[in-house]
XYZ file of C-alpha atoms in Angstrom:
699
model
C -95.419 16.985 -111.011
C -93.108 19.526 -108.655
C -90.838 21.663 -110.560
C -87.172 21.772 -109.639
C -87.606 24.897 -106.967
C -90.163 23.062 -105.391
C -88.307 20.149 -104.871
C -85.416 22.227 -103.349
C -87.849 23.786 -100.979
C -89.315 20.534 -100.221
C -86.145 18.995 -99.396
C -85.269 21.887 -97.061
C -88.601 21.973 -95.597
C -88.256 18.231 -94.589
C -84.507 18.607 -94.139
C -85.140 21.120 -91.426
C -88.371 19.539 -89.949
C -86.118 16.418 -89.309
C -83.400 18.110 -87.847
C -85.891 19.863 -85.435
C -86.736 16.111 -84.228
C -83.096 16.091 -83.747
C -82.514 19.066 -81.804
C -83.359 17.888 -78.412
C -80.370 15.428 -78.944
C -77.934 18.060 -79.108
C -77.097 19.868 -75.853
C -76.538 23.228 -76.817
C -76.018 26.731 -75.981
C -78.105 29.485 -77.396
C -77.293 30.551 -80.958
C -77.671 33.994 -81.475
C -78.179 36.267 -84.568
C -77.566 39.294 -82.749
C -73.728 39.437 -82.550
C -73.908 42.645 -80.044
C -72.203 42.352 -77.340
C -74.751 41.734 -74.633
C -75.003 39.447 -71.802
C -77.346 36.237 -71.897
C -77.934 33.953 -69.529
C -80.011 30.940 -70.205
C -81.647 27.886 -68.244
C -82.106 24.354 -68.600
C -84.643 25.398 -70.963
C -82.794 27.948 -73.357
C -84.833 30.011 -71.765
C -83.859 33.827 -71.450
C -82.902 34.821 -67.631
C -82.647 38.305 -66.262
C -82.719 38.263 -62.816
C -84.201 40.640 -60.527
C -82.773 39.950 -57.613
C -78.940 40.227 -57.424
C -76.580 38.172 -54.439
C -73.196 39.301 -53.871
C -71.312 37.015 -51.294
C -68.623 37.910 -49.299
C -66.526 35.816 -47.062
C -63.537 35.796 -44.038
C -61.480 33.069 -42.808
C -59.511 32.698 -39.936
C -57.332 30.008 -39.848
C -56.402 29.298 -36.024
C -54.185 26.319 -35.776
C -56.381 23.015 -37.274
C -59.582 25.212 -36.961
C -61.068 27.099 -39.817
C -63.770 29.725 -38.886
C -65.939 31.039 -41.326
C -67.721 33.911 -41.782
C -70.160 34.166 -45.164
C -72.258 37.297 -45.857
C -75.067 37.207 -48.528
C -75.999 40.849 -49.953
C -79.930 40.448 -51.452
C -80.839 43.844 -53.761
C -84.014 43.485 -55.129
C -84.049 45.591 -58.555
C -87.760 45.458 -58.989
C -90.291 48.058 -58.480
C -92.269 45.801 -56.463
C -91.348 42.966 -53.245
C -90.588 39.912 -53.609
C -89.353 36.904 -51.521
C -85.944 35.830 -52.578
C -84.567 32.483 -52.420
C -80.909 30.988 -52.727
C -79.536 27.699 -52.726
C -75.655 27.371 -51.711
C -72.842 25.135 -50.578
C -70.757 24.821 -47.997
C -68.012 22.375 -47.124
C -70.004 18.871 -45.473
C -68.129 19.088 -42.617
C -69.145 22.782 -41.606
C -70.376 23.464 -38.316
C -72.680 26.536 -38.702
C -73.524 27.980 -35.201
C -74.774 31.384 -36.159
C -76.624 33.617 -38.405
C -77.806 37.278 -38.426
C -79.856 39.581 -40.563
C -79.110 43.062 -41.174
C -82.124 45.325 -42.595
C -80.087 49.123 -43.083
C -78.871 49.587 -39.572
C -81.015 46.810 -37.482
C -79.320 43.657 -37.298
C -81.723 40.827 -36.095
C -79.949 37.693 -34.447
C -80.940 34.514 -35.713
C -81.875 31.681 -33.488
C -81.680 27.767 -33.881
C -85.156 26.290 -33.422
C -86.394 22.753 -34.709
C -86.753 22.637 -38.173
C -90.736 22.732 -38.729
C -91.211 25.341 -36.106
C -89.081 27.496 -37.429
C -90.601 27.020 -41.022
C -93.943 27.964 -39.505
C -93.011 31.023 -37.962
C -91.265 32.177 -41.460
C -94.479 31.526 -42.984
C -96.113 33.683 -40.342
C -93.861 36.353 -41.058
C -93.976 36.208 -44.537
C -97.998 36.498 -44.703
C -97.645 39.388 -42.439
C -95.848 41.521 -44.305
C -92.502 41.078 -41.858
C -89.279 41.020 -43.215
C -87.339 37.357 -42.197
C -84.924 35.073 -42.741
C -84.869 31.449 -42.727
C -81.906 29.040 -43.603
C -81.910 25.548 -43.561
C -79.587 22.165 -44.608
C -80.706 20.347 -47.196
C -78.082 17.907 -47.118
C -74.879 18.185 -45.186
C -73.283 20.411 -48.277
C -76.325 21.928 -49.900
C -78.116 24.964 -47.690
C -80.881 27.223 -48.121
C -81.368 31.010 -47.504
C -85.361 32.474 -47.895
C -86.010 36.132 -47.428
C -89.438 37.221 -47.284
C -90.572 40.868 -48.076
C -87.612 42.249 -49.987
C -88.537 45.947 -50.696
C -88.258 47.577 -54.096
C -84.794 48.794 -54.324
C -83.876 47.095 -50.756
C -80.756 45.230 -49.628
C -80.624 42.922 -46.833
C -77.696 40.841 -45.698
C -77.789 37.220 -44.198
C -74.507 36.593 -42.455
C -73.629 32.714 -41.189
C -70.611 31.403 -39.279
C -69.547 28.230 -39.426
C -66.222 26.114 -38.734
C -64.404 23.322 -39.413
C -61.206 21.358 -39.261
C -58.245 22.347 -41.513
C -57.138 19.309 -43.601
C -53.701 18.464 -43.480
C -52.061 15.495 -45.380
C -48.522 14.748 -46.699
C -47.368 18.144 -45.347
C -49.963 20.159 -46.868
C -52.397 22.396 -45.734
C -55.963 22.996 -47.722
C -59.093 24.562 -46.946
C -61.860 24.588 -49.574
C -64.889 26.529 -50.255
C -67.403 25.562 -52.550
C -69.137 28.165 -54.819
C -71.351 26.067 -56.658
C -73.072 22.376 -58.020
C -72.620 20.072 -60.024
C -76.368 19.163 -61.149
C -77.376 15.586 -59.461
C -78.196 13.121 -61.171
C -81.671 11.220 -59.751
C -81.667 7.833 -60.440
C -84.916 6.141 -60.976
C -85.616 5.736 -57.093
C -84.519 8.114 -54.600
C -85.111 9.584 -51.533
C -84.021 12.798 -50.169
C -82.728 13.599 -46.874
C -85.692 14.162 -44.668
C -87.953 12.462 -46.645
C -89.932 9.542 -45.339
C -90.771 7.813 -48.643
C -88.747 6.731 -51.435
C -89.430 8.910 -54.690
C -90.216 6.877 -58.192
C -89.537 9.118 -61.310
C -90.833 8.310 -64.924
C -87.169 8.611 -65.706
C -83.987 9.338 -64.283
C -82.248 12.714 -65.170
C -80.419 15.728 -64.560
C -81.099 18.014 -61.919
C -81.669 20.750 -64.808
C -84.875 22.382 -63.387
C -85.757 26.110 -63.545
C -85.713 26.596 -59.990
C -88.161 23.530 -58.635
C -89.348 23.928 -55.379
C -91.740 21.693 -53.611
C -95.053 22.768 -54.831
C -93.892 24.806 -58.100
C -94.642 23.863 -61.272
C -91.208 23.099 -63.277
C -91.791 20.457 -65.415
C -88.707 18.516 -65.000
C -88.560 15.053 -64.563
C -86.375 15.172 -61.632
C -88.109 17.252 -59.277
C -90.803 14.643 -58.255
C -89.157 13.584 -55.253
C -88.934 17.340 -53.948
C -93.093 17.209 -53.311
C -91.844 14.329 -50.737
C -90.065 16.903 -48.319
C -91.601 20.334 -47.290
C -89.564 23.900 -48.405
C -87.299 21.468 -50.752
C -85.649 23.452 -53.109
C -83.268 22.565 -56.003
C -80.774 24.903 -57.374
C -81.581 26.758 -60.553
C -78.583 26.784 -63.416
C -77.945 29.309 -65.712
C -74.715 29.686 -67.732
C -73.654 32.648 -70.054
C -73.748 31.925 -73.504
C -70.932 31.653 -75.688
C -69.085 34.642 -76.790
C -70.681 37.245 -74.549
C -68.916 39.463 -72.512
C -67.901 38.759 -68.913
C -70.803 38.639 -66.403
C -71.203 41.992 -64.654
C -73.771 42.529 -62.073
C -76.569 39.635 -62.918
C -74.580 36.467 -61.075
C -73.382 36.312 -57.455
C -69.757 37.621 -56.970
C -67.632 36.965 -54.501
C -64.945 38.705 -52.129
C -62.731 36.618 -49.851
C -60.272 37.290 -47.313
C -58.251 35.011 -45.283
C -56.211 35.423 -42.443
C -53.625 32.446 -41.134
C -52.444 31.996 -37.738
C -50.714 28.719 -38.125
C -47.944 29.105 -35.886
C -45.162 27.331 -38.243
C -43.900 28.474 -41.769
C -45.879 28.510 -44.781
C -44.508 27.500 -48.516
C -45.774 27.746 -51.745
C -49.386 28.708 -50.862
C -51.158 28.291 -53.795
C -54.901 29.477 -54.954
C -55.564 27.556 -57.677
C -58.883 28.548 -59.354
C -58.457 32.213 -58.535
C -55.695 35.176 -58.098
C -54.944 36.237 -54.943
C -53.129 38.787 -53.565
C -50.883 37.200 -50.856
C -49.051 39.055 -47.780
C -46.745 37.576 -44.769
C -47.006 40.130 -41.984
C -45.089 38.193 -39.394
C -43.831 34.672 -38.962
C -46.423 32.000 -39.331
C -49.207 34.796 -40.419
C -50.387 35.043 -44.014
C -53.370 37.544 -45.371
C -54.974 36.389 -48.969
C -57.655 38.714 -50.615
C -59.116 37.371 -53.449
C -62.465 39.368 -55.724
C -64.034 37.848 -58.582
C -66.963 38.421 -61.279
C -67.894 34.895 -60.954
C -68.693 31.946 -58.641
C -68.460 29.182 -60.756
C -65.529 27.087 -59.045
C -64.599 26.330 -55.716
C -62.362 28.304 -53.908
C -59.283 25.919 -53.258
C -56.283 26.622 -50.921
C -53.223 24.687 -50.176
C -49.921 25.544 -48.824
C -46.971 23.067 -47.437
C -46.169 23.306 -44.142
C -42.385 23.021 -42.714
C -41.715 19.575 -41.275
C -40.750 19.450 -38.188
C -39.036 15.679 -36.702
C -40.847 16.513 -33.623
C -44.049 17.670 -35.262
C -45.423 14.182 -34.615
C -48.402 14.923 -32.264
C -50.555 17.509 -31.351
C -53.539 17.994 -28.596
C -55.449 21.060 -28.033
C -57.765 21.061 -25.045
C -60.482 23.785 -24.226
C -63.051 24.348 -21.818
C -66.534 24.967 -23.214
C -69.799 26.227 -21.314
C -70.863 21.973 -21.703
C -67.355 21.054 -20.105
C -63.830 20.348 -21.316
C -62.988 19.274 -24.864
C -59.704 17.937 -26.621
C -58.924 17.972 -30.561
C -55.858 15.098 -31.128
C -53.993 15.085 -34.021
C -51.576 12.281 -34.365
C -49.028 11.422 -37.515
C -47.242 7.931 -36.539
C -43.787 8.021 -37.854
C -43.283 6.268 -41.593
C -41.807 3.061 -40.496
C -44.769 2.261 -38.587
C -46.592 1.559 -42.063
C -43.765 0.310 -43.769
C -44.247 -3.518 -44.870
C -41.231 -5.671 -44.417
C -43.072 -8.142 -47.021
C -45.213 -6.221 -49.501
C -48.636 -7.938 -50.480
C -49.656 -8.375 -54.276
C -52.438 -5.810 -54.828
C -55.584 -6.041 -57.098
C -56.580 -2.245 -58.133
C -59.903 -1.944 -59.381
C -60.307 1.165 -61.479
C -64.214 2.765 -61.752
C -64.495 5.281 -64.205
C -67.345 7.506 -64.084
C -68.210 9.025 -68.025
C -71.431 9.857 -67.397
C -72.738 13.366 -69.151
C -71.945 15.419 -66.182
C -68.068 15.069 -66.530
C -68.369 16.337 -70.102
C -65.492 18.657 -71.061
C -62.626 19.133 -68.483
C -63.409 16.842 -65.999
C -63.638 14.111 -68.117
C -60.061 15.312 -69.426
C -58.693 14.665 -66.017
C -60.217 11.888 -65.082
C -58.339 10.165 -68.243
C -55.213 11.742 -67.137
C -55.453 10.854 -63.494
C -55.966 7.149 -64.735
C -53.458 7.106 -67.357
C -50.693 8.283 -64.135
C -52.327 5.196 -62.208
C -51.650 2.619 -65.125
C -48.333 3.885 -65.464
C -47.079 3.685 -61.921
C -48.345 -0.117 -61.230
C -45.873 -2.710 -60.447
C -46.044 -5.581 -62.761
C -46.915 -7.898 -59.462
C -50.265 -6.333 -59.367
C -53.279 -7.168 -61.083
C -56.256 -4.851 -62.147
C -59.617 -4.263 -63.867
C -61.331 -0.936 -65.069
C -64.728 -0.487 -64.887
C -66.425 2.204 -67.189
C -70.110 3.548 -66.214
C -72.826 6.033 -67.091
C -76.258 4.433 -67.242
C -74.678 1.011 -67.211
C -71.443 -0.536 -66.411
C -68.686 -1.870 -68.625
C -65.704 -3.986 -67.487
C -62.267 -3.480 -69.172
C -62.079 -7.208 -68.416
C -64.501 -10.262 -67.227
C -62.103 -10.160 -64.151
C -58.617 -8.681 -63.022
C -55.725 -9.225 -65.190
C -51.669 -8.994 -64.675
C -50.474 -5.310 -64.566
C -48.017 -6.243 -67.311
C -46.867 -3.813 -70.231
C -49.330 -5.447 -72.790
C -52.447 -5.085 -70.590
C -51.721 -1.574 -69.154
C -51.455 -0.854 -72.956
C -54.467 -2.228 -74.170
C -56.142 -0.504 -70.778
C -54.892 2.732 -71.934
C -56.862 2.190 -75.265
C -59.911 1.507 -73.596
C -59.523 4.722 -71.236
C -58.475 6.723 -74.339
C -61.946 5.845 -76.338
C -63.947 6.705 -73.292
C -66.851 9.707 -73.934
C -68.935 11.126 -70.899
C -72.421 11.213 -71.935
C -75.730 9.348 -70.231
C -76.409 9.076 -66.639
C -74.514 8.178 -63.209
C -76.033 4.596 -62.401
C -73.408 4.086 -59.791
C -75.261 1.293 -58.019
C -74.086 -0.948 -60.840
C -70.412 0.078 -61.327
C -70.101 -0.707 -57.137
C -71.835 -4.068 -57.581
C -69.084 -5.022 -59.980
C -66.307 -3.326 -58.049
C -67.318 -4.298 -54.590
C -67.907 -8.334 -54.129
C -68.361 -8.597 -50.327
C -65.699 -11.530 -49.869
C -62.667 -11.774 -47.829
C -59.319 -12.123 -49.808
C -56.401 -13.655 -48.408
C -53.000 -13.345 -49.881
C -53.686 -9.968 -51.431
C -54.654 -6.649 -51.072
C -57.634 -4.973 -52.688
C -57.993 -1.233 -53.541
C -61.166 0.450 -55.369
C -60.094 3.388 -56.875
C -63.340 5.351 -57.750
C -63.221 8.405 -60.030
C -66.133 10.439 -60.238
C -67.328 14.140 -59.730
C -70.144 12.606 -57.615
C -73.034 14.033 -59.084
C -75.720 11.801 -57.575
C -78.752 12.503 -55.237
C -79.091 9.130 -53.597
C -75.497 9.313 -51.294
C -76.879 7.502 -48.366
C -78.507 4.253 -50.555
C -74.731 4.104 -51.942
C -73.620 4.232 -48.538
C -75.762 1.631 -47.522
C -74.517 -0.219 -50.745
C -70.787 0.425 -49.903
C -71.212 -1.307 -45.816
C -73.036 -3.927 -47.299
C -70.299 -5.395 -50.447
C -66.984 -3.721 -48.743
C -65.953 -7.535 -47.287
C -61.944 -6.405 -46.808
C -61.802 -4.288 -50.082
C -60.633 -0.621 -49.494
C -62.381 1.931 -51.270
C -60.338 5.296 -52.603
C -62.562 8.211 -53.880
C -60.763 10.552 -56.674
C -62.920 13.817 -56.637
C -62.938 15.188 -60.297
C -63.803 18.636 -61.361
C -64.405 22.401 -60.433
C -67.066 21.445 -58.167
C -67.569 17.652 -57.620
C -70.024 16.687 -54.422
C -67.516 16.519 -51.549
C -69.906 15.137 -48.938
C -70.662 12.143 -51.442
C -66.708 11.871 -51.622
C -65.381 11.792 -48.184
C -68.221 9.603 -46.589
C -67.767 6.888 -49.331
C -64.278 7.059 -48.713
C -65.107 6.892 -44.289
C -67.343 3.825 -44.850
C -65.099 2.262 -47.471
C -62.256 2.800 -45.096
C -60.158 3.931 -47.818
C -59.315 8.108 -48.555
C -60.303 10.871 -50.439
C -58.392 13.039 -52.996
C -59.677 15.788 -54.869
C -58.173 17.134 -58.618
C -59.667 20.161 -59.953
C -58.334 20.052 -63.098
C -55.683 18.566 -65.200
C -52.693 20.791 -63.269
C -53.173 19.114 -60.032
C -53.272 15.535 -61.388
C -49.916 14.733 -60.985
C -49.436 16.262 -57.607
C -52.775 14.274 -56.570
C -52.413 11.188 -57.955
C -48.516 10.895 -56.590
C -50.374 11.354 -53.029
C -52.806 8.999 -53.936
C -50.480 6.074 -55.292
C -48.191 6.613 -52.305
C -50.944 5.929 -49.987
C -51.899 2.997 -51.984
C -48.571 1.354 -51.669
C -48.520 1.736 -48.086
C -50.530 -0.356 -45.470
C -52.839 1.333 -43.405
C -53.062 1.257 -39.730
C -56.642 -0.855 -39.238
C -58.674 -1.278 -35.933
C -58.315 1.972 -34.111
C -59.525 3.066 -31.095
C -58.802 5.624 -28.285
C -58.750 4.652 -24.366
C -58.082 6.865 -21.595
C -55.302 6.035 -19.093
C -57.326 5.912 -15.637
C -61.436 5.682 -16.831
C -60.821 3.432 -19.974
C -63.239 4.453 -22.617
C -63.375 7.817 -24.288
C -66.139 9.939 -25.332
C -64.748 10.919 -28.766
C -65.696 11.279 -32.242
C -65.661 10.536 -35.150
C -67.066 6.673 -34.698
C -65.750 4.138 -35.569
C -62.332 5.984 -36.708
C -61.508 5.216 -40.068
C -57.807 3.420 -41.105
C -54.983 5.456 -40.883
C -52.715 5.765 -44.001
C -49.170 7.307 -44.361
C -48.994 10.596 -44.751
C -52.670 11.304 -43.153
C -52.870 12.645 -39.784
C -55.648 11.243 -37.291
C -58.029 13.600 -36.282
C -60.328 13.018 -33.245
C -62.534 15.381 -31.318
C -62.742 14.506 -27.172
C -64.795 15.017 -24.588
C -62.707 14.926 -21.247
C -63.165 14.800 -17.985
C -61.502 17.266 -15.743
C -58.877 14.993 -14.378
C -58.155 13.535 -17.885
C -54.766 11.891 -18.229
C -52.495 10.436 -20.910
C -54.290 9.019 -23.962
C -53.759 5.538 -25.824
C -54.226 4.856 -29.320
C -54.743 0.877 -30.376
C -54.122 -0.139 -33.447
C -53.216 -3.091 -35.958
C -50.063 -2.481 -38.249
C -48.620 -5.251 -40.346
C -46.293 -5.831 -37.533
C -48.918 -6.731 -35.268
C -50.646 -5.058 -32.503
C -49.455 -0.851 -32.201
C -49.751 1.199 -29.077
C -49.372 4.607 -29.072
C -49.698 7.010 -25.802
C -49.949 10.940 -25.891
C -48.504 12.316 -22.596
C -51.374 15.170 -22.225
C -49.125 17.265 -19.792
C -46.162 17.557 -22.102
C -48.013 18.524 -25.513
C -50.904 20.191 -24.483
C -51.702 23.585 -26.046
C -54.606 25.474 -24.724
C -56.691 27.736 -27.006
C -58.561 30.842 -25.654
C -61.764 29.799 -23.779
C -64.689 29.120 -26.965
C -66.865 26.739 -28.237
C -64.771 25.905 -31.318
C -63.897 22.194 -30.212
C -66.756 21.616 -28.393
C -68.645 22.216 -31.848
C -66.421 19.909 -33.705
C -67.374 17.208 -30.887
C -70.636 17.464 -31.586
C -70.407 18.013 -35.649
C -68.011 15.124 -35.760
C -70.734 12.891 -33.351
C -74.491 14.405 -35.895
C -72.469 13.089 -38.907
C -71.314 9.738 -37.441
C -75.143 8.889 -36.340
C -76.358 10.219 -39.513
C -74.022 8.068 -41.606
C -74.357 4.739 -39.817
C -78.157 4.367 -38.530
C -81.325 5.354 -40.242
C -82.328 9.073 -39.803
C -85.049 8.813 -38.166
C -83.721 6.498 -35.484
C -81.027 9.120 -34.069
C -83.684 11.695 -34.993
C -84.024 12.939 -31.246
C -79.993 12.441 -30.804
C -79.255 14.483 -33.204
C -81.921 17.022 -32.726
C -80.498 17.575 -28.714
C -77.240 17.874 -29.848
C -77.814 20.026 -32.645
C -80.209 22.408 -30.127
C -77.299 22.299 -27.374
C -74.544 23.450 -29.375
C -76.560 25.776 -31.770
C -76.070 23.933 -34.890
C -77.380 23.485 -38.161
C -78.864 20.013 -38.801
C -81.037 18.260 -40.662
C -84.016 18.911 -38.085
C -82.627 22.467 -37.237
C -83.131 25.818 -38.702
C -81.968 29.552 -38.222
C -84.786 31.855 -38.275
C -84.606 35.734 -37.841
C -87.981 37.814 -37.660
C -87.786 41.914 -37.959
C -90.321 43.130 -35.906
C -90.435 46.472 -37.612
C -93.877 47.503 -38.406
C -94.550 45.253 -41.373
C -95.820 46.243 -45.251
C -97.929 44.323 -47.495
C -96.741 41.005 -48.161
C -94.822 40.324 -51.312
C -96.837 38.515 -53.944
C -93.798 37.532 -56.074
C -90.994 34.439 -55.419
C -88.015 34.540 -57.253
C -84.508 32.351 -56.899
C -81.295 33.478 -57.199
C -79.582 31.195 -59.912
C -76.551 29.106 -59.529
C -73.740 29.477 -62.162
C -72.898 26.358 -63.975
C -69.534 25.020 -62.642
C -66.711 25.947 -65.030
C -65.934 22.937 -67.652
C -69.370 22.435 -68.024
C -72.029 23.007 -70.087
C -75.867 23.259 -69.417
C -77.587 20.661 -71.088
C -81.504 21.375 -72.552
C -82.209 17.587 -72.288
C -80.313 15.432 -69.686
C -78.562 13.041 -71.591
C -79.849 9.867 -69.859
C -81.256 6.420 -70.506
C -80.659 6.790 -74.273
C -83.591 8.950 -74.875
C -81.360 11.334 -77.222
C -80.360 8.865 -78.910
C -83.515 7.757 -80.239
C -83.867 11.445 -80.825
C -80.881 11.035 -83.412
C -82.140 7.746 -85.103
C -85.288 8.896 -85.524
C -84.135 11.999 -87.287
C -81.952 10.073 -89.398
C -84.538 7.534 -90.269
C -86.958 10.547 -91.631
C -84.058 11.982 -93.908
C -83.383 8.927 -95.480
C -87.240 8.289 -95.905
C -87.214 12.160 -97.465
C -84.341 11.622 -99.875
C -85.788 8.031 -101.355
C -89.641 10.000 -101.380
C -87.890 12.776 -103.679
C -86.044 10.060 -105.675
C -88.915 8.547 -106.642
C -90.567 11.748 -107.590
C -87.669 12.398 -109.655
C -87.917 9.583 -111.626
C -91.602 10.045 -112.541
C -91.169 13.656 -113.512
């Protein structure tokens, strides 16, 4: 028989034991008994992280006309009293053409060389074993890259500088550029294949990419790291998060210094950088300078500016001579009356909303706001449905319903009650949203709201191609660091367009522009032809559909006697033919490789998107080596040939901050495992209470 104090102690012990069983289900930050103002970073397993290798990032953007040239410098600083091999996973824009790398050690600058990836890795490993400083930069995905730095001495600083270029986004008379800063953890389905892998990985359970520095051959035991072993050198981001209530992070995470120089040739208005404070100057007409400095890189840098519109600014053609020949960059914005339908067709709108665990917090709120806005702006002649998905997909109604007031109110209640939890199984949602059918008499449009936190992008692109029919897919990227690679490519394959919404403050403006695109028919079946020579060597290919307010941007390889270029398309009124008189509109850049790199980068992207990777490997490799570009099959390597020291015996990976508005989960909220832990804990608590009650009655 237990005394009363013993009963209380027993109850407390059983309760605590039960709560411990429940604890894995609670995705929480560390609690701290110590209230002192000290910085603590924790990884996915709640372990304290005290990085010995620091990283500062400096970036310089130079926007000239339609091309953004960017120089990114990563400074690695070793605080250890011993040498280390440093590693870092970092993001760049998915359309970036990385064409130069320099390693700086003290006063010495070692220019990196482009090489076939396996050959570069062998050279790096040999230098590493010999105790030489060496740097290796790889492309793991179109928007995910890695830096490896061998034999960084104690107290030493080494800089790795990369240069890339991309085309400026110009849409709805708004210029925008984006520099990604971190990642949203990817969700790995049970079966998926990493870029560059020949085999499909089968995981014991799907989950989020919350590993603690999972690299090929490493011992990190997260469920999602299994496929990394299929690709030599694959490295996953190592996420850390500042503990709740702590002081601002200083000197322990990547820090940012950014300079932007704009020479657009036109006046810009309403220049905004939504997530960072910028010092903006206007030294002369059409030229602008921005300076940004911040202590933490946990949200993408976004620059938006309104371009002064002109009735004459309907087309532009930029011509350039490079070592490999003449190239041109075409921008065409057909007048609005080409899009105006005399008789508007009825629409069926399918909204797909991602409510997986990675959308938790501000991303889910922004997605709901966006969907509310879309529902409020539907026409009563339209019909609609909603598909909510995480580990499984759920439909608002079995089939599309009329967009009357009653159904819209019901739909708003359905959306209001959504919670972010579970995995990101997009396949099931796409099977419901796309039916591989033709729909005569109405236009079928699918609006997909997600952060794109998936690792099986290519499999999803293949599924979209197979099931698109005559539907059109419009992606809406949500969050402070969405997977822009998935958004852009999915919209391209789905012959729609993409939109980014970083937080609630951008919902109305971005959704308003999207609604305008949805309401106006597109120009379809676009292709280019030369006046004399017929077919042109242009990319991307095939050309996407063209929507109101979105210019057509195409890179073209020209012959020396190139004459007018014709654009053929199909509009609501029938066949459409537009001409570009080159002798009137051509604006020459200074001699450089800029447009040639854009042409090569667009060609590589199209080849990889519409073909099996290994089938086009040799073609992509030849292009990448010829134009000095990073690709899935090439890498930059730099080796310092100064006298070697003893090889470093320790590896350390620089962590990536969790994206703003998200939280680091100890255990991925996937496939219902957390729910079973909660239920088990509750059952044990009920059993404990019943046992104590029975013991009390017998006492």
